[in-house]
Amino acid sequence: MKIVYLASEVAPFFKTGGLADVMGALPKKMQELGHEVSIIMPKYDKIPVKYLEKLEWVARLESHGDIFNLVRYPDDKINYYFIENKALYERGHVYGDNDEDIQYAMFSELALRFLKEINLQPDILHCNDWQTGPVPYFLNVRYNNDPFYWDMRTVYSIHNLMYQGRFSKYSFERMGYDIGGYDLNFMEIGIGYADVVNTVSPTYAEEIKYPYFAEGLEWITNTKKIYGILNGIDVDEFDPEKNPDIIPFNKDSLDKKKENKYRLQEKLGLPKSDVALISLVTRLVEGKGLDLVSAVLENLLQYDAVQVVILGSGDRFYEDYYNYLTNKYPDKFKVYLGYNPHLANEIYAGSDIFLMPSRYEPCGLSQMIAMRFGTIPVVRETGGLKDTVHPYNIFTNEGNGFSFTNFNADDMLYTIKVAEGIYYDRPEVWKDLIRRNMEADFSWDKAAREYVKLYEEAKTH
């Protein structure tokens, strides 16, 4: 198949979250499977210079009195295209301006026009999140009379339903689309007009039928068939035998994992110790369950034989509180405010327990990375966390981690204590859990095969 991916961010060119990781990994895997792959994203000035200086001009179009260029990054395997318009996409930052509707409505339409300009006729247009929601609509409404577009089918992926792109109808009217008397919701448009819709885990695909998760879109998530395909991770980047940030280890050399723990403790100024080391690598926001963590953290530090490490940044309230606890419990608690991918790898590898008590989590990559590094997850049963972490059963010896159902601090604390109990009282079971997680397949291979089926499904529409 010929597949074109449309997204607002693609690793390694620009990244703020999981969408960029998916757009960095999935197209490569599709290319390996023999498909012809292209990607289109805006050309931001935030893209690193080493990529910008290699871009080659491809085509030019005019729209609404403005000039848009299509430029290409040279690559042997994938066609990386960028839509250039200095006024819209080169502002020293990417998100947050009050004309995002114009930025991404124009991107969505210009992507379709450039396809014809360079005679790129894909079987599948794979759109991602609200920024590309208008693409299926434009394809069906403005270009449905042009034979060039007739055989293109759209797949629309919801990476996070929280962010929907709600705007006035100004951007569409400015582009000559008459949509009646309603405001716009770019994600709702994408879901409604795409041939096939999916989200990034089977559980999340079900959850978003309920008002608690659907953020006002339950009327459409219950009328459209929504598939769930679990994201993978880059198993080469997060390979404990090859990752350059850590002391290499595998499931048969777990003493080396312990060396990573000691090195992490030393680096962070914690006493070198065999106590259970609990970590979080997360954005410090309510949706990640930080309210639960903050409610019981001091209890944990006072009464349990643990050390706790948090890496992340976010809401000022959490940052200030964790700084306070760092000073109060210098031998048991450390927070690193900001993001440091090298330190993140050291934390994934050096911890015993990885805590991820999210209120909602469409897929989640951190728990999979932690498991790949042999760190046992404690999670809330939601979205992709429920699909990847299966609670350990002491009677059947099944499962690969620990989980709790209700979004409740006491339930979380109880589950942490259960995990601590296994860690201290049943070390052989704990080693089994480590090996089980390190043997699990979190690669993109399985997800890519599922996406091929999804594309085949779209082609039948």
Short mmCIF file of C-alpha atoms in Angstrom, two decimals:
data_model
loop_
_atom_site.label_atom_id
_atom_site.label_comp_id
_atom_site.label_asym_id
_atom_site.label_seq_id
_atom_site.Cartn_x
_atom_site.Cartn_y
_atom_site.Cartn_z
CA MET A 1 0.00 0.00 0.00
CA LYS A 2 0.88 3.66 -0.35
CA ILE A 3 0.39 5.29 3.06
CA VAL A 4 0.64 8.99 3.95
CA TYR A 5 0.80 9.95 7.63
CA LEU A 6 -0.37 13.41 8.66
CA ALA A 7 0.56 14.71 12.11
CA SER A 8 1.46 17.88 14.00
CA GLU A 9 4.62 16.30 15.37
CA VAL A 10 6.98 13.51 14.34
CA ALA A 11 10.08 12.25 16.17
CA PRO A 12 12.92 13.12 15.78
CA PHE A 13 11.94 16.42 14.15
CA PHE A 14 9.63 17.77 16.85
CA LYS A 15 8.19 16.12 19.96
CA THR A 16 6.06 17.10 22.95
CA GLY A 17 4.52 13.69 23.73
CA GLY A 18 3.55 10.20 22.68
CA LEU A 19 2.12 11.20 19.28
CA ALA A 20 5.62 12.05 18.03
CA ASP A 21 6.95 8.69 19.26
CA VAL A 22 4.20 6.84 17.39
CA MET A 23 4.83 8.86 14.23
CA GLY A 24 8.56 8.16 14.57
CA ALA A 25 8.13 4.40 14.96
CA LEU A 26 4.98 3.18 13.15
CA PRO A 27 5.84 4.53 9.66
CA LYS A 28 9.31 2.93 9.86
CA LYS A 29 7.76 -0.41 10.74
CA MET A 30 5.28 -0.06 7.84
CA GLN A 31 8.14 0.66 5.47
CA GLU A 32 9.93 -2.47 6.72
CA LEU A 33 6.78 -4.46 5.93
CA GLY A 34 7.06 -3.36 2.30
CA HIS A 35 4.66 -0.42 2.12
CA GLU A 36 5.48 2.92 0.48
CA VAL A 37 5.43 5.49 3.27
CA SER A 38 5.30 9.30 3.34
CA ILE A 39 4.81 11.69 6.26
CA ILE A 40 3.61 15.30 6.18
CA MET A 41 3.96 17.73 9.10
CA PRO A 42 4.29 21.53 9.44
CA LYS A 43 7.79 22.98 9.14
CA TYR A 44 8.35 24.58 12.54
CA ASP A 45 11.39 26.71 13.35
CA LYS A 46 11.69 24.53 16.49
CA ILE A 47 12.91 21.63 14.33
CA PRO A 48 16.65 21.16 15.06
CA VAL A 49 18.95 23.01 12.65
CA LYS A 50 20.70 19.76 11.62
CA TYR A 51 17.42 18.72 9.93
CA LEU A 52 16.35 22.16 8.69
CA GLU A 53 19.59 22.74 6.80
CA LYS A 54 19.09 19.57 4.74
CA LEU A 55 15.54 20.34 3.54
CA GLU A 56 14.97 20.45 -0.22
CA TRP A 57 12.28 22.48 -1.97
CA VAL A 58 9.64 20.38 -3.76
CA ALA A 59 6.58 22.46 -4.68
CA ARG A 60 4.73 25.74 -4.11
CA LEU A 61 1.03 26.60 -3.82
CA GLU A 62 -0.97 29.73 -3.15
CA SER A 63 -3.92 29.77 -0.78
CA HIS A 64 -5.93 32.78 0.40
CA GLY A 65 -3.25 35.20 -0.78
CA ASP A 66 -0.52 33.32 1.07
CA ILE A 67 2.37 31.23 -0.29
CA PHE A 68 2.96 27.69 0.99
CA ASN A 69 6.01 25.59 0.12
CA LEU A 70 6.44 21.84 0.34
CA VAL A 71 9.95 20.82 1.36
CA ARG A 72 11.45 17.36 1.79
CA TYR A 73 13.98 15.84 4.14
CA PRO A 74 16.22 13.37 2.23
CA ASP A 75 15.78 9.81 3.46
CA ASP A 76 16.31 6.53 1.64
CA LYS A 77 13.24 4.79 3.04
CA ILE A 78 10.53 7.30 4.01
CA ASN A 79 9.43 10.51 2.27
CA TYR A 80 9.43 13.18 4.99
CA TYR A 81 7.54 16.26 3.76
CA PHE A 82 7.04 19.56 5.57
CA ILE A 83 4.59 22.35 4.77
CA GLU A 84 6.34 25.71 5.05
CA ASN A 85 4.64 29.00 5.85
CA LYS A 86 6.67 31.33 8.03
CA ALA A 87 3.71 33.31 9.38
CA LEU A 88 1.80 30.22 10.50
CA TYR A 89 4.48 27.78 11.66
CA GLU A 90 7.68 29.68 12.49
CA ARG A 91 6.94 31.54 15.72
CA GLY A 92 9.62 30.35 18.12
CA HIS A 93 7.07 27.98 19.73
CA VAL A 94 4.52 25.49 18.44
CA TYR A 95 1.29 25.28 20.45
CA GLY A 96 -0.75 27.77 22.45
CA ASP A 97 -1.58 30.63 20.06
CA ASN A 98 -5.18 31.74 19.62
CA ASP A 99 -5.22 30.99 15.88
CA GLU A 100 -4.42 27.26 16.09
CA ASP A 101 -7.64 26.61 14.17
CA ILE A 102 -6.25 28.52 11.17
CA GLN A 103 -2.79 26.93 11.52
CA TYR A 104 -4.11 23.36 11.37
CA ALA A 105 -7.13 23.85 9.10
CA MET A 106 -4.71 25.31 6.54
CA PHE A 107 -2.24 22.48 7.15
CA SER A 108 -5.01 19.90 6.63
CA GLU A 109 -6.17 21.38 3.33
CA LEU A 110 -2.73 22.20 1.97
CA ALA A 111 -1.61 18.61 2.66
CA LEU A 112 -4.39 17.39 0.36
CA ARG A 113 -3.58 19.96 -2.32
CA PHE A 114 0.14 19.16 -2.26
CA LEU A 115 -0.63 15.45 -2.79
CA LYS A 116 -2.10 16.36 -6.17
CA GLU A 117 0.63 18.90 -6.91
CA ILE A 118 3.36 16.24 -6.59
CA ASN A 119 1.14 13.42 -7.90
CA LEU A 120 1.31 11.38 -4.71
CA GLN A 121 -1.81 9.23 -4.67
CA PRO A 122 -1.94 7.17 -1.44
CA ASP A 123 -4.31 4.33 -0.65
CA ILE A 124 -4.45 5.45 2.99
CA LEU A 125 -4.32 8.88 4.63
CA HIS A 126 -3.58 8.21 8.29
CA CYS A 127 -4.62 11.28 10.33
CA ASN A 128 -3.71 11.82 13.98
CA ASP A 129 -5.37 13.80 16.77
CA TRP A 130 -7.37 17.01 16.46
CA GLN A 131 -4.81 18.88 14.35
CA THR A 132 -5.61 16.70 11.32
CA GLY A 133 -9.32 16.19 12.06
CA PRO A 134 -10.39 18.40 9.13
CA VAL A 135 -8.61 16.17 6.56
CA PRO A 136 -11.39 13.51 6.21
CA TYR A 137 -13.98 16.31 6.02
CA PHE A 138 -12.14 18.25 3.30
CA LEU A 139 -11.57 15.01 1.38
CA ASN A 140 -15.29 14.17 1.50
CA VAL A 141 -16.72 17.64 0.99
CA ARG A 142 -14.40 19.76 -1.15
CA TYR A 143 -12.48 17.15 -3.13
CA ASN A 144 -15.15 14.49 -3.63
CA ASN A 145 -15.64 15.62 -7.25
CA ASP A 146 -11.97 15.27 -8.19
CA PRO A 147 -11.12 11.76 -9.49
CA PHE A 148 -7.54 12.14 -8.17
CA TYR A 149 -8.87 11.70 -4.61
CA TRP A 150 -11.56 9.10 -5.18
CA ASP A 151 -9.60 6.02 -4.11
CA MET A 152 -8.04 7.55 -0.95
CA ARG A 153 -9.33 6.24 2.37
CA THR A 154 -8.87 7.85 5.77
CA VAL A 155 -7.86 6.30 9.08
CA TYR A 156 -8.19 8.61 12.08
CA SER A 157 -6.25 7.88 15.28
CA ILE A 158 -7.28 9.34 18.64
CA HIS A 159 -4.18 9.58 20.83
CA ASN A 160 -5.89 11.56 23.59
CA LEU A 161 -9.57 12.54 23.57
CA MET A 162 -8.94 15.27 26.17
CA TYR A 163 -7.59 17.58 23.48
CA GLN A 164 -10.25 18.06 20.83
CA GLY A 165 -9.57 21.36 19.05
CA ARG A 166 -12.72 23.31 19.91
CA PHE A 167 -12.98 26.55 17.95
CA SER A 168 -15.37 29.02 16.36
CA LYS A 169 -16.22 28.28 12.72
CA TYR A 170 -14.11 31.23 11.52
CA SER A 171 -11.24 29.17 10.09
CA PHE A 172 -13.57 27.07 7.92
CA GLU A 173 -15.58 30.06 6.71
CA ARG A 174 -12.32 31.86 5.85
CA MET A 175 -11.42 28.89 3.64
CA GLY A 176 -14.82 28.90 1.92
CA TYR A 177 -16.53 26.09 3.84
CA ASP A 178 -20.10 26.74 4.90
CA ILE A 179 -20.83 24.47 7.85
CA GLY A 180 -23.97 26.09 9.20
CA GLY A 181 -24.43 27.72 12.57
CA TYR A 182 -22.22 25.62 14.83
CA ASP A 183 -18.84 25.98 16.45
CA LEU A 184 -16.16 23.52 15.38
CA ASN A 185 -14.65 20.54 17.11
CA PHE A 186 -11.78 19.28 14.94
CA MET A 187 -11.64 15.86 16.61
CA GLU A 188 -15.39 15.34 16.29
CA ILE A 189 -15.08 16.18 12.57
CA GLY A 190 -12.27 13.64 12.17
CA ILE A 191 -14.19 10.88 13.95
CA GLY A 192 -17.36 11.63 12.00
CA TYR A 193 -15.88 11.74 8.48
CA ALA A 194 -13.03 9.18 8.63
CA ASP A 195 -13.52 5.76 7.05
CA VAL A 196 -12.00 3.99 10.06
CA VAL A 197 -11.33 5.31 13.58
CA ASN A 198 -9.00 3.83 16.16
CA THR A 199 -7.39 4.71 19.44
CA VAL A 200 -4.18 3.59 21.09
CA SER A 201 -5.34 0.72 23.31
CA PRO A 202 -8.29 -1.70 23.33
CA THR A 203 -9.44 -0.60 26.81
CA TYR A 204 -9.36 3.10 25.93
CA ALA A 205 -11.45 2.37 22.82
CA GLU A 206 -14.15 1.06 25.18
CA GLU A 207 -13.65 3.68 27.90
CA ILE A 208 -14.32 6.62 25.59
CA LYS A 209 -17.91 5.42 25.15
CA TYR A 210 -18.53 6.61 28.72
CA PRO A 211 -19.03 10.29 29.66
CA TYR A 212 -16.22 10.16 32.26
CA PHE A 213 -13.64 9.57 29.51
CA ALA A 214 -15.45 10.91 26.41
CA GLU A 215 -15.19 14.60 27.36
CA GLY A 216 -18.57 15.38 25.77
CA LEU A 217 -18.15 13.21 22.66
CA GLU A 218 -19.94 10.08 23.92
CA TRP A 219 -22.75 10.71 21.41
CA ILE A 220 -20.35 10.03 18.53
CA THR A 221 -18.01 7.48 20.19
CA ASN A 222 -21.07 5.27 20.75
CA THR A 223 -22.29 5.50 17.17
CA LYS A 224 -18.99 4.88 15.37
CA LYS A 225 -17.02 1.64 15.51
CA ILE A 226 -13.72 2.47 17.19
CA TYR A 227 -10.83 0.01 17.09
CA GLY A 228 -8.13 -0.20 19.75
CA ILE A 229 -4.50 -0.94 18.82
CA LEU A 230 -1.92 -0.83 21.58
CA ASN A 231 1.14 1.29 20.84
CA GLY A 232 4.56 -0.30 20.93
CA ILE A 233 7.86 1.14 22.13
CA ASP A 234 11.25 1.33 20.45
CA VAL A 235 12.69 -1.89 21.84
CA ASP A 236 16.16 -1.07 20.48
CA GLU A 237 16.35 2.31 22.19
CA PHE A 238 15.07 0.77 25.42
CA ASP A 239 17.21 -2.35 25.33
CA PRO A 240 18.80 -2.93 28.78
CA GLU A 241 21.71 -4.74 27.11
CA LYS A 242 22.52 -1.87 24.73
CA ASN A 243 21.24 1.39 26.23
CA PRO A 244 24.25 3.71 26.64
CA ASP A 245 22.87 5.44 29.76
CA ILE A 246 22.97 2.36 32.01
CA ILE A 247 25.12 -0.56 33.11
CA PRO A 248 24.09 -3.29 30.61
CA PHE A 249 22.09 -6.23 31.99
CA ASN A 250 19.63 -8.91 30.95
CA LYS A 251 17.22 -11.30 32.64
CA ASP A 252 20.09 -13.62 33.50
CA SER A 253 22.31 -10.92 35.06
CA LEU A 254 20.00 -9.24 37.55
CA ASP A 255 22.94 -8.45 39.84
CA LYS A 256 23.78 -5.83 37.21
CA LYS A 257 20.30 -4.33 37.61
CA LYS A 258 21.15 -3.92 41.29
CA GLU A 259 24.35 -2.11 40.28
CA ASN A 260 22.20 0.33 38.31
CA LYS A 261 20.18 0.91 41.48
CA TYR A 262 23.29 1.66 43.55
CA ARG A 263 24.63 4.00 40.89
CA LEU A 264 21.28 5.84 40.74
CA GLN A 265 21.19 6.19 44.53
CA GLU A 266 24.71 7.59 44.52
CA LYS A 267 23.92 10.01 41.69
CA LEU A 268 20.79 11.35 43.43
CA GLY A 269 22.41 11.56 46.88
CA LEU A 270 20.36 8.75 48.42
CA PRO A 271 21.96 6.23 50.80
CA LYS A 272 23.14 3.10 48.98
CA SER A 273 20.60 0.53 50.14
CA ASP A 274 18.54 -2.50 49.15
CA VAL A 275 15.25 -0.92 50.26
CA ALA A 276 12.48 -0.87 47.64
CA LEU A 277 13.13 2.03 45.29
CA ILE A 278 9.85 3.42 43.88
CA SER A 279 9.95 5.80 40.91
CA LEU A 280 7.71 7.99 38.77
CA VAL A 281 8.71 9.50 35.41
CA THR A 282 5.74 11.68 34.55
CA ARG A 283 4.23 15.04 33.84
CA LEU A 284 3.27 16.53 37.20
CA VAL A 285 -0.42 17.01 36.44
CA GLU A 286 -3.65 15.80 38.03
CA GLY A 287 -4.52 13.45 35.16
CA LYS A 288 -1.39 11.39 35.90
CA GLY A 289 -2.71 10.60 39.40
CA LEU A 290 -0.46 13.04 41.25
CA ASP A 291 -3.29 13.90 43.66
CA LEU A 292 -3.24 10.29 44.84
CA VAL A 293 0.55 10.29 45.13
CA SER A 294 0.62 13.55 47.09
CA ALA A 295 -2.12 12.32 49.46
CA VAL A 296 -0.12 9.28 50.67
CA LEU A 297 3.50 10.12 49.89
CA GLU A 298 4.41 11.37 53.35
CA ASN A 299 2.75 8.35 54.95
CA LEU A 300 4.90 6.13 52.74
CA LEU A 301 8.09 8.04 53.58
CA GLN A 302 7.39 8.01 57.32
CA TYR A 303 6.37 4.40 57.83
CA ASP A 304 7.74 2.25 54.98
CA ALA A 305 11.24 1.03 54.16
CA VAL A 306 11.31 2.72 50.76
CA GLN A 307 13.03 5.37 48.72
CA VAL A 308 10.99 7.41 46.23
CA VAL A 309 12.29 9.22 43.13
CA ILE A 310 10.21 11.50 40.87
CA LEU A 311 11.34 12.92 37.52
CA GLY A 312 9.09 15.42 35.77
CA SER A 313 7.67 18.91 35.66
CA GLY A 314 4.23 20.45 35.61
CA ASP A 315 1.89 22.14 38.05
CA ARG A 316 3.56 24.46 40.54
CA PHE A 317 1.66 22.93 43.47
CA TYR A 318 3.25 19.51 42.95
CA GLU A 319 6.70 20.93 42.22
CA ASP A 320 6.70 22.98 45.44
CA TYR A 321 5.40 20.09 47.56
CA TYR A 322 7.98 17.64 46.23
CA ASN A 323 10.78 20.15 46.80
CA TYR A 324 9.56 20.47 50.40
CA LEU A 325 9.58 16.67 50.86
CA THR A 326 13.09 16.46 49.36
CA ASN A 327 14.31 18.75 52.12
CA LYS A 328 12.31 17.01 54.84
CA TYR A 329 13.28 13.42 53.89
CA PRO A 330 16.74 13.78 52.27
CA ASP A 331 17.56 10.07 52.74
CA LYS A 332 14.28 8.77 51.30
CA PHE A 333 12.96 11.15 48.65
CA LYS A 334 14.33 13.01 45.63
CA VAL A 335 12.61 15.02 42.91
CA TYR A 336 14.25 16.15 39.65
CA LEU A 337 12.15 18.95 38.13
CA GLY A 338 12.36 19.05 34.35
CA TYR A 339 12.93 16.36 31.78
CA ASN A 340 16.18 14.51 31.26
CA PRO A 341 15.90 11.45 28.96
CA HIS A 342 19.27 10.06 30.10
CA LEU A 343 18.32 10.27 33.78
CA ALA A 344 14.93 8.80 32.88
CA ASN A 345 16.66 5.69 31.51
CA GLU A 346 18.78 5.42 34.67
CA ILE A 347 15.60 5.64 36.78
CA TYR A 348 13.76 3.03 34.68
CA ALA A 349 16.72 0.65 35.03
CA GLY A 350 17.62 1.38 38.66
CA SER A 351 14.17 1.26 40.27
CA ASP A 352 12.38 -1.72 41.76
CA ILE A 353 8.81 -0.42 41.46
CA PHE A 354 7.41 1.97 38.85
CA LEU A 355 4.29 3.85 39.95
CA MET A 356 1.74 5.05 37.36
CA PRO A 357 -1.65 5.77 39.01
CA SER A 358 -3.21 7.72 36.11
CA ARG A 359 -6.79 8.94 36.17
CA TYR A 360 -6.88 8.19 32.44
CA GLU A 361 -4.13 6.84 30.17
CA PRO A 362 -4.99 6.23 26.48
CA CYS A 363 -1.97 3.95 26.10
CA GLY A 364 1.01 4.90 28.24
CA LEU A 365 4.57 4.14 27.18
CA SER A 366 6.36 4.60 30.52
CA GLN A 367 5.04 1.39 32.05
CA MET A 368 6.25 -0.59 29.02
CA ILE A 369 9.69 1.04 29.15
CA ALA A 370 9.92 0.29 32.88
CA MET A 371 8.92 -3.35 32.31
CA ARG A 372 11.50 -3.67 29.53
CA PHE A 373 14.10 -2.57 32.11
CA GLY A 374 12.80 -5.13 34.64
CA THR A 375 11.06 -2.63 36.92
CA ILE A 376 7.72 -3.86 38.26
CA PRO A 377 4.73 -1.58 37.58
CA VAL A 378 2.06 -0.51 40.07
CA VAL A 379 -0.74 1.07 38.02
CA ARG A 380 -4.38 2.02 38.02
CA GLU A 381 -6.51 -0.14 35.76
CA THR A 382 -7.32 2.30 32.96
CA GLY A 383 -6.64 2.47 29.21
CA GLY A 384 -3.36 0.97 28.07
CA LEU A 385 -2.25 0.39 31.66
CA LYS A 386 -4.98 -2.22 32.03
CA ASP A 387 -3.99 -3.80 28.71
CA THR A 388 -0.29 -4.15 29.57
CA VAL A 389 -0.16 -4.72 33.35
CA HIS A 390 -1.89 -7.82 34.68
CA PRO A 391 -2.15 -8.10 38.49
CA TYR A 392 0.05 -10.70 40.12
CA ASN A 393 -1.94 -13.58 41.66
CA ILE A 394 -0.18 -15.22 44.62
CA PHE A 395 -2.22 -18.42 44.22
CA THR A 396 -1.68 -19.06 40.49
CA ASN A 397 1.64 -17.17 40.12
CA GLU A 398 0.18 -15.36 37.06
CA GLY A 399 0.53 -11.68 36.23
CA ASN A 400 3.35 -9.23 35.69
CA GLY A 401 2.67 -6.32 38.06
CA PHE A 402 0.23 -4.81 40.54
CA SER A 403 -2.90 -2.77 39.89
CA PHE A 404 -5.90 -1.16 41.55
CA THR A 405 -9.30 -0.27 40.06
CA ASN A 406 -10.72 2.77 41.83
CA PHE A 407 -9.12 6.20 41.56
CA ASN A 408 -8.50 6.23 45.28
CA ALA A 409 -5.37 7.04 47.31
CA ASP A 410 -5.97 4.34 49.93
CA ASP A 411 -6.38 1.67 47.25
CA MET A 412 -3.14 2.83 45.65
CA LEU A 413 -1.28 2.79 48.99
CA TYR A 414 -2.57 -0.71 49.76
CA THR A 415 -1.39 -1.95 46.33
CA ILE A 416 2.07 -0.42 46.86
CA LYS A 417 2.29 -2.23 50.21
CA VAL A 418 1.30 -5.53 48.56
CA ALA A 419 4.11 -5.02 46.05
CA GLU A 420 6.55 -4.16 48.86
CA GLY A 421 5.49 -7.36 50.65
CA ILE A 422 6.39 -9.51 47.64
CA TYR A 423 9.66 -7.59 47.17
CA TYR A 424 10.80 -8.18 50.76
CA ASP A 425 9.24 -11.56 51.63
CA ARG A 426 9.36 -13.47 48.33
CA PRO A 427 12.52 -12.43 46.48
CA GLU A 428 12.39 -15.40 44.10
CA VAL A 429 8.86 -14.45 43.02
CA TRP A 430 10.09 -10.89 42.50
CA LYS A 431 12.90 -12.12 40.25
CA ASP A 432 10.36 -14.16 38.27
CA LEU A 433 8.28 -11.00 37.75
CA ILE A 434 11.36 -9.12 36.55
CA ARG A 435 12.22 -11.86 34.03
CA ARG A 436 8.61 -12.13 32.88
CA ASN A 437 8.50 -8.43 32.07
CA MET A 438 11.89 -8.40 30.38
CA GLU A 439 10.75 -11.26 28.10
CA ALA A 440 7.49 -9.52 27.08
CA ASP A 441 7.10 -8.26 23.52
CA PHE A 442 6.39 -4.51 23.51
CA SER A 443 7.76 -3.98 20.00
CA TRP A 444 5.93 -2.25 17.16
CA ASP A 445 5.84 -5.52 15.18
CA LYS A 446 2.50 -6.64 16.58
CA ALA A 447 0.92 -3.17 16.40
CA ALA A 448 2.08 -2.72 12.80
CA ARG A 449 0.38 -5.94 11.73
CA GLU A 450 -2.83 -4.72 13.39
CA TYR A 451 -2.56 -1.42 11.52
CA VAL A 452 -2.19 -3.28 8.22
CA LYS A 453 -5.54 -4.97 8.98
CA LEU A 454 -7.02 -1.58 9.83
CA TYR A 455 -5.84 -0.13 6.51
CA GLU A 456 -7.28 -3.11 4.66
CA GLU A 457 -10.57 -2.49 6.48
CA ALA A 458 -10.50 1.17 5.43
CA LYS A 459 -9.94 0.21 1.79
CA THR A 460 -13.26 -1.70 1.76
CA HIS A 461 -15.23 1.47 2.63
#
